[in-house]
């Protein structure tokens, strides 16, 4: 999508602090981190929200979740614990309408979330 921030980061048009990329996914550090580790994992393909997913995206979403675990492990948070979040639509706080999995670690997280 031409006017999407995360499409532009995924394509390299806008610079991100990238921690991982492959054919399907790009992971980069959140510009306004909410924890010592705060990484966003996005698909290269534009998908506006979780509501747009269908069964053909199952493998892609699986890759996103497994990549979150791999990044958390790589950054030393796997054993103590980390938080993964998909916000869907404005009521849940989604501000960028290209799906992204937040991966946060390095502090304690409360439950329920705010
Ligand atoms: P959400 O509120 O779930 O849509 O999350 C969007 C996230 O994108 C927020 O945590 C922002 O801090 C983050 N963000 C916005 N612009 C950028 C950017 N240019 N690079 C990295 N992260 C960004
Ligand atoms: Zn996009």
PDB file of C-alpha atoms and ligand atoms in Angstrom:
ATOM      1  CA  UNK A   1       0.000   0.000   0.000  1.00  0.00           C
ATOM      2  CA  UNK A   2       1.537   3.294  -1.111  1.00  0.00           C
ATOM      3  CA  UNK A   3       0.757   5.438   1.926  1.00  0.00           C
ATOM      4  CA  UNK A   4       1.470   3.000   4.728  1.00  0.00           C
ATOM      5  CA  UNK A   5       4.291   3.652   7.209  1.00  0.00           C
ATOM      6  CA  UNK A   6       5.066  -0.014   7.816  1.00  0.00           C
ATOM      7  CA  UNK A   7       5.029  -0.862   4.089  1.00  0.00           C
ATOM      8  CA  UNK A   8       7.605   1.918   3.692  1.00  0.00           C
ATOM      9  CA  UNK A   9       9.767   0.568   6.529  1.00  0.00           C
ATOM     10  CA  UNK A  10       9.477  -2.965   5.102  1.00  0.00           C
ATOM     11  CA  UNK A  11      10.537  -1.773   1.638  1.00  0.00           C
ATOM     12  CA  UNK A  12      13.377   0.379   2.990  1.00  0.00           C
ATOM     13  CA  UNK A  13      11.836   3.647   1.790  1.00  0.00           C
ATOM     14  CA  UNK A  14      11.753   4.773   5.446  1.00  0.00           C
ATOM     15  CA  UNK A  15      14.620   3.672   7.647  1.00  0.00           C
ATOM     16  CA  UNK A  16      13.811   1.366  10.538  1.00  0.00           C
ATOM     17  CA  UNK A  17      16.079  -0.041  13.233  1.00  0.00           C
ATOM     18  CA  UNK A  18      15.804  -3.515  11.776  1.00  0.00           C
ATOM     19  CA  UNK A  19      16.578  -6.580  13.876  1.00  0.00           C
ATOM     20  CA  UNK A  20      15.427  -9.287  11.439  1.00  0.00           C
ATOM     21  CA  UNK A  21      14.188  -9.616   7.873  1.00  0.00           C
ATOM     22  CA  UNK A  22      13.445 -12.404   5.444  1.00  0.00           C
ATOM     23  CA  UNK A  23      11.249 -12.981   2.414  1.00  0.00           C
ATOM     24  CA  UNK A  24       7.983 -12.572   4.348  1.00  0.00           C
ATOM     25  CA  UNK A  25       8.710 -10.565   7.500  1.00  0.00           C
ATOM     26  CA  UNK A  26      10.559  -7.527   8.804  1.00  0.00           C
ATOM     27  CA  UNK A  27      11.171  -6.856  12.519  1.00  0.00           C
ATOM     28  CA  UNK A  28      12.325  -3.484  13.799  1.00  0.00           C
ATOM     29  CA  UNK A  29      12.566  -1.599  17.098  1.00  0.00           C
ATOM     30  CA  UNK A  30       9.591   0.502  18.127  1.00  0.00           C
ATOM     31  CA  UNK A  31      10.360   4.225  17.884  1.00  0.00           C
ATOM     32  CA  UNK A  32       8.632   4.825  21.247  1.00  0.00           C
ATOM     33  CA  UNK A  33       9.597   1.748  23.268  1.00  0.00           C
ATOM     34  CA  UNK A  34       7.357   0.700  26.160  1.00  0.00           C
ATOM     35  CA  UNK A  35       9.925  -1.735  27.585  1.00  0.00           C
ATOM     36  CA  UNK A  36      13.699  -2.284  27.332  1.00  0.00           C
ATOM     37  CA  UNK A  37      12.977  -4.597  24.376  1.00  0.00           C
ATOM     38  CA  UNK A  38      10.145  -3.426  22.145  1.00  0.00           C
ATOM     39  CA  UNK A  39      10.216  -4.905  18.653  1.00  0.00           C
ATOM     40  CA  UNK A  40       7.488  -4.838  15.997  1.00  0.00           C
ATOM     41  CA  UNK A  41       7.172  -7.758  13.585  1.00  0.00           C
ATOM     42  CA  UNK A  42       5.350  -6.984  10.343  1.00  0.00           C
ATOM     43  CA  UNK A  43       4.601  -8.934   7.182  1.00  0.00           C
ATOM     44  CA  UNK A  44       6.030  -7.400   4.013  1.00  0.00           C
ATOM     45  CA  UNK A  45       2.560  -7.717   2.495  1.00  0.00           C
ATOM     46  CA  UNK A  46       0.075  -5.035   3.534  1.00  0.00           C
ATOM     47  CA  UNK A  47      -2.723  -6.383   5.742  1.00  0.00           C
ATOM     48  CA  UNK A  48      -4.616  -3.594   7.532  1.00  0.00           C
ATOM     49  CA  UNK A  49      -5.777  -5.423  10.665  1.00  0.00           C
ATOM     50  CA  UNK A  50      -6.373  -8.887  12.093  1.00  0.00           C
ATOM     51  CA  UNK A  51      -9.932  -8.596  10.747  1.00  0.00           C
ATOM     52  CA  UNK A  52      -8.587  -8.898   7.201  1.00  0.00           C
ATOM     53  CA  UNK A  53      -6.834 -12.245   7.784  1.00  0.00           C
ATOM     54  CA  UNK A  54      -8.094 -15.391   6.120  1.00  0.00           C
ATOM     55  CA  UNK A  55      -6.989 -19.012   6.193  1.00  0.00           C
ATOM     56  CA  UNK A  56      -4.384 -18.408   3.486  1.00  0.00           C
ATOM     57  CA  UNK A  57      -2.548 -16.204   6.018  1.00  0.00           C
ATOM     58  CA  UNK A  58      -2.239 -18.907   8.674  1.00  0.00           C
ATOM     59  CA  UNK A  59       1.354 -19.761   7.828  1.00  0.00           C
ATOM     60  CA  UNK A  60       2.334 -16.089   7.780  1.00  0.00           C
ATOM     61  CA  UNK A  61       0.851 -15.448  11.221  1.00  0.00           C
ATOM     62  CA  UNK A  62       2.559 -18.584  12.495  1.00  0.00           C
ATOM     63  CA  UNK A  63       5.867 -17.240  11.216  1.00  0.00           C
ATOM     64  CA  UNK A  64       5.233 -13.946  13.020  1.00  0.00           C
ATOM     65  CA  UNK A  65       4.586 -15.676  16.336  1.00  0.00           C
ATOM     66  CA  UNK A  66       7.552 -18.015  16.021  1.00  0.00           C
ATOM     67  CA  UNK A  67       9.765 -15.074  15.086  1.00  0.00           C
ATOM     68  CA  UNK A  68       8.622 -13.247  18.228  1.00  0.00           C
ATOM     69  CA  UNK A  69       9.812 -16.202  20.308  1.00  0.00           C
ATOM     70  CA  UNK A  70      13.113 -16.309  18.430  1.00  0.00           C
ATOM     71  CA  UNK A  71      13.775 -12.579  18.925  1.00  0.00           C
ATOM     72  CA  UNK A  72      12.861 -12.772  22.622  1.00  0.00           C
ATOM     73  CA  UNK A  73      15.289 -15.661  23.015  1.00  0.00           C
ATOM     74  CA  UNK A  74      18.009 -13.886  21.058  1.00  0.00           C
ATOM     75  CA  UNK A  75      17.645 -10.805  23.272  1.00  0.00           C
ATOM     76  CA  UNK A  76      17.738 -12.847  26.497  1.00  0.00           C
ATOM     77  CA  UNK A  77      14.079 -12.614  27.596  1.00  0.00           C
ATOM     78  CA  UNK A  78      12.781 -16.079  26.771  1.00  0.00           C
ATOM     79  CA  UNK A  79      13.201 -17.657  30.186  1.00  0.00           C
ATOM     80  CA  UNK A  80      11.974 -14.837  32.428  1.00  0.00           C
ATOM     81  CA  UNK A  81       9.110 -13.957  30.096  1.00  0.00           C
ATOM     82  CA  UNK A  82       7.959 -11.447  27.538  1.00  0.00           C
ATOM     83  CA  UNK A  83       4.713  -9.996  26.221  1.00  0.00           C
ATOM     84  CA  UNK A  84       3.335 -10.294  22.661  1.00  0.00           C
ATOM     85  CA  UNK A  85       0.437  -8.078  21.542  1.00  0.00           C
ATOM     86  CA  UNK A  86      -1.615  -7.551  18.399  1.00  0.00           C
ATOM     87  CA  UNK A  87      -3.827  -4.469  18.779  1.00  0.00           C
ATOM     88  CA  UNK A  88      -6.857  -4.651  16.487  1.00  0.00           C
ATOM     89  CA  UNK A  89      -8.624  -1.430  15.557  1.00  0.00           C
ATOM     90  CA  UNK A  90      -8.844   1.871  17.364  1.00  0.00           C
ATOM     91  CA  UNK A  91     -10.677   0.622  20.454  1.00  0.00           C
ATOM     92  CA  UNK A  92      -7.691  -1.580  21.287  1.00  0.00           C
ATOM     93  CA  UNK A  93      -5.155   1.138  20.504  1.00  0.00           C
ATOM     94  CA  UNK A  94      -4.186   0.251  16.938  1.00  0.00           C
ATOM     95  CA  UNK A  95      -2.674   3.383  15.369  1.00  0.00           C
ATOM     96  CA  UNK A  96      -0.831   1.920  12.365  1.00  0.00           C
ATOM     97  CA  UNK A  97      -3.135  -0.016  10.078  1.00  0.00           C
ATOM     98  CA  UNK A  98      -0.667  -2.643   8.877  1.00  0.00           C
ATOM     99  CA  UNK A  99      -0.653  -5.644  11.180  1.00  0.00           C
ATOM    100  CA  UNK A 100       2.246  -5.807  13.603  1.00  0.00           C
ATOM    101  CA  UNK A 101       3.084  -8.035  16.515  1.00  0.00           C
ATOM    102  CA  UNK A 102       4.552  -6.142  19.477  1.00  0.00           C
ATOM    103  CA  UNK A 103       7.240  -8.092  21.341  1.00  0.00           C
ATOM    104  CA  UNK A 104       8.110  -6.545  24.695  1.00  0.00           C
ATOM    105  CA  UNK A 105      10.564  -7.675  27.331  1.00  0.00           C
ATOM    106  CA  UNK A 106      12.925  -6.571  30.054  1.00  0.00           C
ATOM    107  CA  UNK A 107      10.413  -5.512  32.705  1.00  0.00           C
ATOM    108  CA  UNK A 108       7.402  -6.973  34.507  1.00  0.00           C
ATOM    109  CA  UNK A 109       4.026  -6.745  32.783  1.00  0.00           C
ATOM    110  CA  UNK A 110       0.724  -6.366  34.570  1.00  0.00           C
ATOM    111  CA  UNK A 111      -2.474  -8.243  33.859  1.00  0.00           C
ATOM    112  CA  UNK A 112      -5.080  -7.285  32.804  1.00  0.00           C
ATOM    113  CA  UNK A 113      -3.419  -4.896  30.337  1.00  0.00           C
ATOM    114  CA  UNK A 114      -4.493  -1.272  30.345  1.00  0.00           C
TER     115      UNK A 114
HETATM  116  P1  LIG B   1      -0.199   0.223  17.529  1.00  0.00           P
HETATM  117  O1  LIG B   1      -0.579   1.337  18.473  1.00  0.00           O
HETATM  118  O2  LIG B   1      -0.463  -1.161  18.055  1.00  0.00           O
HETATM  119  O3  LIG B   1      -0.779   0.434  16.142  1.00  0.00           O
HETATM  120  O4  LIG B   1       1.371   0.296  17.409  1.00  0.00           O
HETATM  121  C1  LIG B   1       2.034   1.142  16.527  1.00  0.00           C
HETATM  122  C2  LIG B   1       3.433   1.266  17.047  1.00  0.00           C
HETATM  123  O5  LIG B   1       4.242   1.800  16.008  1.00  0.00           O
HETATM  124  C3  LIG B   1       3.575   2.200  18.251  1.00  0.00           C
HETATM  125  O6  LIG B   1       4.106   1.478  19.356  1.00  0.00           O
HETATM  126  C4  LIG B   1       4.542   3.279  17.749  1.00  0.00           C
HETATM  127  O7  LIG B   1       5.431   3.729  18.728  1.00  0.00           O
HETATM  128  C5  LIG B   1       5.249   2.563  16.606  1.00  0.00           C
HETATM  129  N1  LIG B   1       5.800   3.419  15.563  1.00  0.00           N
HETATM  130  C6  LIG B   1       5.211   4.490  14.977  1.00  0.00           C
HETATM  131  N2  LIG B   1       6.031   5.008  14.036  1.00  0.00           N
HETATM  132  C7  LIG B   1       7.150   4.234  14.032  1.00  0.00           C
HETATM  133  C8  LIG B   1       8.369   4.242  13.291  1.00  0.00           C
HETATM  134  N3  LIG B   1       8.610   5.157  12.332  1.00  0.00           N
HETATM  135  N4  LIG B   1       9.303   3.306  13.561  1.00  0.00           N
HETATM  136  C9  LIG B   1       9.087   2.381  14.519  1.00  0.00           C
HETATM  137  N5  LIG B   1       7.947   2.312  15.243  1.00  0.00           N
HETATM  138  C10 LIG B   1       6.997   3.218  15.013  1.00  0.00           C
HETATM  139 ZN1  LIG B   2       1.269  -1.498   4.881  1.00  0.00          ZN
END
